[in-house]
Amino acid sequence: MPDATTTVAQLRTRFAQFVKERDWERYHNPKDIAISMSIEAAELLELFQWRPDEKIDLHDPAFREALEDELADVFMYCLSLANAIGCELSDITLRKLAKDEAKYPADEWRGRAR
Ligand SMILES: [Mg+2]
């Protein structure tokens, strides 16, 4: 399903179903989801660990699939945390983006990464 036609709500509902069908709601509390999110982010980092930049091939099918799997794991825990704490992911993302835009005005920060 392309991002252009899939809503965040659809993904949240689908993940909530996945959790409910396995009777895992008791495990999907904010603390454990946050821990799991960090673990999955570490699994994503592990794919790059010790690999020189020139050896990172995003077109290698096996590497690409592993990378996408870990990205999806992190994202699913984002969806799960939003479900668990009851927030609107679109609202909080746009709110935080507005804070970052204010903190890093484009005119001042263009081309700088410090
Ligand atoms: Mg994983």
Coordinates of N, CA, C and O and ligand atoms in Angstrom, one line a residue:
M1 N 0.8 -1.2 0.0 CA 0.0 0.0 0.0 C 0.9 1.2 0.0 O 1.7 1.4 0.9
P2 N 0.7 2.1 -1.0 CA 1.5 3.3 -1.0 C 1.2 4.3 0.1 O 0.0 4.4 0.5
D3 N 2.2 5.0 0.6 CA 2.0 6.0 1.6 C 0.9 7.1 1.2 O 0.2 7.5 2.0
A4 N 0.9 7.4 -0.1 CA 0.0 8.4 -0.6 C -1.5 8.0 -0.4 O -2.4 8.9 -0.3
T5 N -1.8 6.7 -0.2 CA -3.2 6.3 -0.1 C -3.5 5.6 1.2 O -4.6 5.1 1.4
T6 N -2.5 5.5 2.1 CA -2.6 4.8 3.4 C -2.6 5.8 4.5 O -1.7 6.6 4.5
T7 N -3.6 5.7 5.4 CA -3.6 6.7 6.4 C -2.9 6.2 7.7 O -2.8 5.0 7.9
V8 N -2.5 7.1 8.5 CA -1.9 6.8 9.8 C -3.0 6.0 10.6 O -2.6 5.0 11.3
A9 N -4.2 6.4 10.5 CA -5.3 5.7 11.2 C -5.4 4.3 10.8 O -5.6 3.4 11.7
Q10 N -5.3 4.0 9.5 CA -5.4 2.6 9.0 C -4.2 1.8 9.6 O -4.5 0.7 10.1
L11 N -3.0 2.4 9.6 CA -1.9 1.6 10.2 C -2.1 1.4 11.7 O -1.7 0.3 12.2
R12 N -2.5 2.4 12.4 CA -2.7 2.3 13.8 C -3.8 1.2 14.1 O -3.6 0.3 15.0
T13 N -4.8 1.2 13.4 CA -5.9 0.2 13.6 C -5.4 -1.2 13.3 O -5.6 -2.2 14.0
R14 N -4.6 -1.3 12.2 CA -4.1 -2.6 11.8 C -3.1 -3.2 12.9 O -3.1 -4.3 13.2
F15 N -2.3 -2.3 13.4 CA -1.3 -2.7 14.5 C -2.1 -3.0 15.8 O -1.8 -4.0 16.4
A16 N -3.1 -2.3 16.1 CA -3.9 -2.5 17.3 C -4.6 -3.9 17.2 O -4.6 -4.7 18.1
Q17 N -5.0 -4.2 16.0 CA -5.6 -5.6 15.7 C -4.6 -6.7 15.9 O -4.9 -7.7 16.6
F18 N -3.4 -6.5 15.4 CA -2.3 -7.4 15.6 C -2.1 -7.7 17.0 O -1.9 -8.9 17.5
V19 N -2.0 -6.6 17.8 CA -1.8 -6.8 19.3 C -2.9 -7.5 20.0 O -2.8 -8.4 20.7
K20 N -4.2 -7.0 19.6 CA -5.4 -7.6 20.3 C -5.5 -9.1 20.0 O -5.8 -9.9 20.9
E21 N -5.3 -9.4 18.7 CA -5.5 -10.9 18.3 C -4.6 -11.8 19.1 O -4.8 -13.0 19.2
R22 N -3.5 -11.3 19.6 CA -2.5 -12.1 20.3 C -2.6 -11.9 21.8 O -1.8 -12.4 22.6
D23 N -3.6 -11.1 22.2 CA -3.8 -10.8 23.7 C -2.5 -10.2 24.3 O -2.1 -10.5 25.4
W24 N -1.9 -9.2 23.5 CA -0.7 -8.6 24.0 C -0.9 -7.2 24.5 O 0.1 -6.5 24.8
E25 N -2.2 -6.8 24.7 CA -2.4 -5.4 25.2 C -1.7 -5.1 26.5 O -1.1 -4.1 26.7
R26 N -1.6 -6.2 27.3 CA -1.0 -6.0 28.7 C 0.5 -5.7 28.5 O 1.1 -5.1 29.4
Y27 N 1.1 -6.2 27.5 CA 2.5 -5.9 27.3 C 2.8 -4.6 26.6 O 3.9 -4.0 26.7
H28 N 1.8 -4.1 25.9 CA 2.0 -2.9 25.1 C 1.6 -1.6 25.9 O 0.7 -0.9 25.6
N29 N 2.3 -1.5 27.0 CA 2.2 -0.3 27.9 C 3.3 0.7 27.5 O 4.3 0.3 26.8
P30 N 3.1 2.0 27.8 CA 4.0 3.0 27.3 C 5.5 2.7 27.6 O 6.4 2.9 26.8
K31 N 5.8 2.2 28.8 CA 7.2 1.9 29.2 C 7.8 0.9 28.3 O 8.8 1.0 27.7
D32 N 7.1 -0.3 28.2 CA 7.6 -1.4 27.4 C 7.7 -1.1 25.9 O 8.6 -1.5 25.2
I33 N 6.7 -0.3 25.5 CA 6.8 0.1 24.0 C 8.0 1.0 23.8 O 8.7 0.8 22.8
A34 N 8.2 2.0 24.7 CA 9.3 2.9 24.5 C 10.6 2.1 24.5 O 11.5 2.3 23.7
I35 N 10.7 1.1 25.4 CA 11.9 0.3 25.5 C 12.1 -0.5 24.2 O 13.2 -0.5 23.6
S36 N 11.0 -1.1 23.7 CA 11.0 -1.9 22.5 C 11.4 -1.0 21.3 O 12.1 -1.4 20.4
M37 N 10.9 0.2 21.3 CA 11.2 1.2 20.2 C 12.7 1.4 20.1 O 13.3 1.4 19.0
S38 N 13.3 1.6 21.3 CA 14.8 1.8 21.3 C 15.5 0.6 20.9 O 16.6 0.7 20.2
I39 N 15.1 -0.6 21.3 CA 15.7 -1.8 20.9 C 15.7 -2.0 19.4 O 16.7 -2.4 18.7
E40 N 14.5 -1.7 18.8 CA 14.4 -1.8 17.4 C 15.3 -0.8 16.7 O 15.9 -1.1 15.6
A41 N 15.4 0.4 17.2 CA 16.3 1.4 16.6 C 17.7 0.9 16.7 O 18.5 1.1 15.7
A42 N 18.1 0.2 17.8 CA 19.4 -0.3 17.9 C 19.6 -1.4 16.8 O 20.7 -1.5 16.3
E43 N 18.6 -2.2 16.6 CA 18.7 -3.3 15.6 C 18.9 -2.6 14.2 O 19.7 -3.1 13.4
L44 N 18.3 -1.5 14.0 CA 18.5 -0.8 12.7 C 20.0 -0.3 12.6 O 20.6 -0.4 11.6
L45 N 20.5 0.3 13.7 CA 21.8 0.8 13.8 C 22.8 -0.4 13.5 O 23.9 -0.2 12.9
E46 N 22.5 -1.5 14.1 CA 23.4 -2.7 14.0 C 23.7 -3.0 12.5 O 24.8 -3.5 12.2
L47 N 22.7 -2.8 11.6 CA 22.9 -3.0 10.2 C 24.1 -2.2 9.6 O 24.7 -2.6 8.7
F48 N 24.3 -1.0 10.2 CA 25.4 -0.1 9.7 C 26.7 -0.3 10.5 O 27.7 0.2 10.1
Q49 N 26.6 -0.9 11.7 CA 27.8 -1.0 12.6 C 29.0 -1.7 11.9 O 28.8 -2.7 11.3
W50 N 30.1 -1.0 12.0 CA 31.4 -1.4 11.4 C 31.4 -1.5 9.9 O 32.3 -2.0 9.3
R51 N 30.4 -1.0 9.2 CA 30.3 -1.1 7.8 C 30.8 0.2 7.2 O 30.2 1.3 7.5
P52 N 31.9 0.3 6.5 CA 32.3 1.5 5.9 C 31.3 2.1 4.9 O 30.5 1.3 4.3
D53 N 31.2 3.4 4.8 CA 30.2 4.1 4.0 C 30.1 3.5 2.6 O 29.1 3.3 2.0
E54 N 31.3 3.2 2.0 CA 31.4 2.7 0.7 C 30.8 1.2 0.6 O 30.5 0.7 -0.5
K55 N 30.6 0.6 1.7 CA 30.0 -0.8 1.7 C 28.5 -0.8 2.0 O 27.9 -1.9 2.0
I56 N 28.0 0.4 2.2 CA 26.5 0.5 2.4 C 25.9 0.6 1.1 O 25.9 1.7 0.4
D57 N 25.2 -0.4 0.7 CA 24.6 -0.5 -0.6 C 23.1 -0.6 -0.5 O 22.5 -1.7 -0.2
L58 N 22.4 0.5 -0.6 CA 20.9 0.5 -0.4 C 20.2 -0.2 -1.5 O 19.0 -0.4 -1.5
H59 N 20.9 -0.6 -2.6 CA 20.3 -1.3 -3.7 C 20.5 -2.8 -3.5 O 20.0 -3.6 -4.3
D60 N 21.3 -3.2 -2.5 CA 21.5 -4.7 -2.3 C 20.2 -5.2 -1.7 O 19.8 -4.7 -0.6
P61 N 19.5 -6.2 -2.3 CA 18.2 -6.6 -1.9 C 18.1 -7.1 -0.5 O 17.2 -6.7 0.3
A62 N 19.1 -7.9 -0.1 CA 19.1 -8.4 1.3 C 19.3 -7.3 2.3 O 18.6 -7.3 3.4
F63 N 20.2 -6.4 2.1 CA 20.5 -5.3 3.0 C 19.2 -4.4 3.1 O 18.8 -4.0 4.1
R64 N 18.7 -4.1 1.9 CA 17.5 -3.2 1.8 C 16.3 -3.8 2.6 O 15.7 -3.1 3.3
E65 N 16.1 -5.1 2.4 CA 15.0 -5.7 3.1 C 15.2 -5.7 4.7 O 14.3 -5.4 5.4
A66 N 16.4 -6.0 5.1 CA 16.7 -5.9 6.5 C 16.6 -4.5 7.1 O 16.0 -4.3 8.1
L67 N 17.0 -3.5 6.3 CA 16.9 -2.1 6.7 C 15.4 -1.7 6.8 O 14.9 -1.1 7.8
E68 N 14.6 -2.1 5.8 CA 13.2 -1.8 5.8 C 12.5 -2.5 6.9 O 11.5 -1.9 7.5
D69 N 12.9 -3.7 7.2 CA 12.2 -4.5 8.3 C 12.4 -3.7 9.6 O 11.5 -3.6 10.4
E70 N 13.7 -3.3 9.9 CA 13.9 -2.6 11.1 C 13.3 -1.2 11.2 O 12.8 -0.8 12.3
L71 N 13.2 -0.6 10.1 CA 12.5 0.7 10.0 C 11.0 0.5 10.3 O 10.4 1.2 11.1
A72 N 10.5 -0.6 9.8 CA 9.1 -0.9 10.1 C 8.9 -1.2 11.5 O 7.8 -0.8 12.1
D73 N 9.8 -2.0 12.1 CA 9.7 -2.3 13.5 C 9.6 -1.0 14.4 O 8.8 -0.9 15.3
V74 N 10.5 -0.1 14.1 CA 10.5 1.2 14.9 C 9.2 1.9 14.7 O 8.6 2.3 15.6
F75 N 8.7 1.9 13.4 CA 7.5 2.7 13.1 C 6.3 2.0 13.8 O 5.4 2.7 14.3
M76 N 6.3 0.7 13.8 CA 5.1 0.0 14.4 C 5.1 0.3 15.9 O 4.0 0.4 16.5
Y77 N 6.2 0.4 16.5 CA 6.2 0.8 18.0 C 5.8 2.2 18.1 O 5.2 2.6 19.2
C78 N 6.1 3.1 17.2 CA 5.6 4.5 17.2 C 4.1 4.4 17.2 O 3.4 5.1 18.0
L79 N 3.5 3.6 16.3 CA 2.1 3.5 16.2 C 1.5 3.0 17.5 O 0.5 3.4 18.0
S80 N 2.2 2.0 18.0 CA 1.7 1.3 19.2 C 1.7 2.3 20.4 O 0.8 2.3 21.2
L81 N 2.8 3.1 20.5 CA 2.8 4.1 21.6 C 1.7 5.1 21.5 O 1.1 5.5 22.5
A82 N 1.5 5.5 20.2 CA 0.4 6.5 20.0 C -0.9 5.9 20.4 O -1.8 6.5 21.1
N83 N -1.1 4.6 20.1 CA -2.3 3.9 20.6 C -2.4 3.8 22.1 O -3.5 4.0 22.7
A84 N -1.3 3.5 22.7 CA -1.3 3.3 24.1 C -1.5 4.6 24.9 O -2.2 4.5 26.0
I85 N -0.9 5.7 24.5 CA -1.1 6.9 25.2 C -2.3 7.8 24.7 O -2.6 8.8 25.3
G86 N -2.8 7.4 23.6 CA -4.0 8.1 23.0 C -3.6 9.5 22.6 O -4.0 10.5 23.2
C87 N -2.8 9.6 21.5 CA -2.5 10.9 21.0 C -2.7 10.8 19.5 O -2.8 9.7 18.9
E88 N -2.7 12.0 18.9 CA -2.9 12.1 17.4 C -1.5 12.2 16.8 O -0.8 13.3 17.0
L89 N -1.0 11.2 16.2 CA 0.4 11.3 15.7 C 0.6 12.4 14.7 O 1.7 13.0 14.7
S90 N -0.4 12.7 13.9 CA -0.2 13.8 12.9 C -0.1 15.1 13.6 O 0.8 15.9 13.3
D91 N -1.0 15.3 14.6 CA -0.9 16.5 15.4 C 0.4 16.7 16.1 O 1.0 17.8 16.0
I92 N 0.9 15.7 16.8 CA 2.1 15.9 17.6 C 3.3 16.0 16.7 O 4.3 16.7 17.0
T93 N 3.3 15.3 15.5 CA 4.4 15.5 14.6 C 4.5 16.9 14.0 O 5.5 17.5 14.0
L94 N 3.3 17.4 13.6 CA 3.3 18.8 13.1 C 3.6 19.8 14.1 O 4.3 20.8 13.9
R95 N 3.2 19.5 15.4 CA 3.5 20.4 16.5 C 5.0 20.5 16.8 O 5.6 21.5 16.9
K96 N 5.6 19.3 16.8 CA 7.0 19.2 17.0 C 7.8 19.8 15.8 O 8.8 20.5 16.1
L97 N 7.3 19.6 14.6 CA 8.0 20.2 13.5 C 8.0 21.7 13.5 O 9.0 22.4 13.2
A98 N 6.8 22.2 14.0 CA 6.7 23.7 14.2 C 7.7 24.2 15.2 O 8.4 25.3 15.0
K99 N 7.9 23.4 16.3 CA 8.9 23.8 17.3 C 10.3 23.8 16.7 O 11.1 24.7 17.0
D100 N 10.6 22.8 15.9 CA 11.9 22.7 15.3 C 12.1 23.8 14.3 O 13.3 24.3 14.1
E101 N 11.1 24.1 13.5 CA 11.2 25.2 12.6 C 11.5 26.5 13.3 O 12.3 27.3 12.8
A102 N 10.9 26.7 14.5 CA 11.2 27.9 15.2 C 12.6 27.9 15.8 O 13.3 28.9 15.9
K103 N 13.0 26.7 16.3 CA 14.3 26.6 16.9 C 15.5 26.7 15.9 O 16.5 27.2 16.2
Y104 N 15.2 26.2 14.6 CA 16.2 26.2 13.6 C 15.7 26.9 12.4 O 15.3 26.3 11.3
P105 N 15.6 28.2 12.4 CA 15.1 29.0 11.2 C 15.9 28.7 10.0 O 17.1 28.6 10.1
A106 N 15.2 28.4 8.9 CA 15.9 28.0 7.7 C 17.0 29.0 7.2 O 18.1 28.6 6.8
D107 N 16.7 30.3 7.4 CA 17.6 31.3 6.9 C 18.9 31.2 7.7 O 20.0 31.5 7.2
E108 N 18.8 30.9 9.0 CA 19.9 30.8 9.9 C 20.7 29.5 9.8 O 21.9 29.4 10.0
W109 N 19.9 28.4 9.5 CA 20.5 27.1 9.7 C 20.8 26.4 8.4 O 21.3 25.2 8.3
R110 N 20.4 27.0 7.2 CA 20.6 26.3 5.9 C 22.1 25.9 5.8 O 23.0 26.7 5.9
G111 N 22.3 24.6 5.5 CA 23.6 24.1 5.3 C 24.4 23.8 6.5 O 25.6 23.3 6.4
R112 N 23.9 24.1 7.7 CA 24.6 23.9 8.9 C 24.0 22.7 9.7 O 22.8 22.6 9.7
A113 N 24.8 21.9 10.3 CA 24.2 20.7 11.0 C 24.6 20.6 12.5 O 24.4 19.6 13.1
R114 N 25.2 21.7 13.0 CA 25.6 21.6 14.4 C 24.4 21.9 15.4 O 23.6 22.7 15.2
Ligands
MG1 MG 13.7 -5.8 14.6

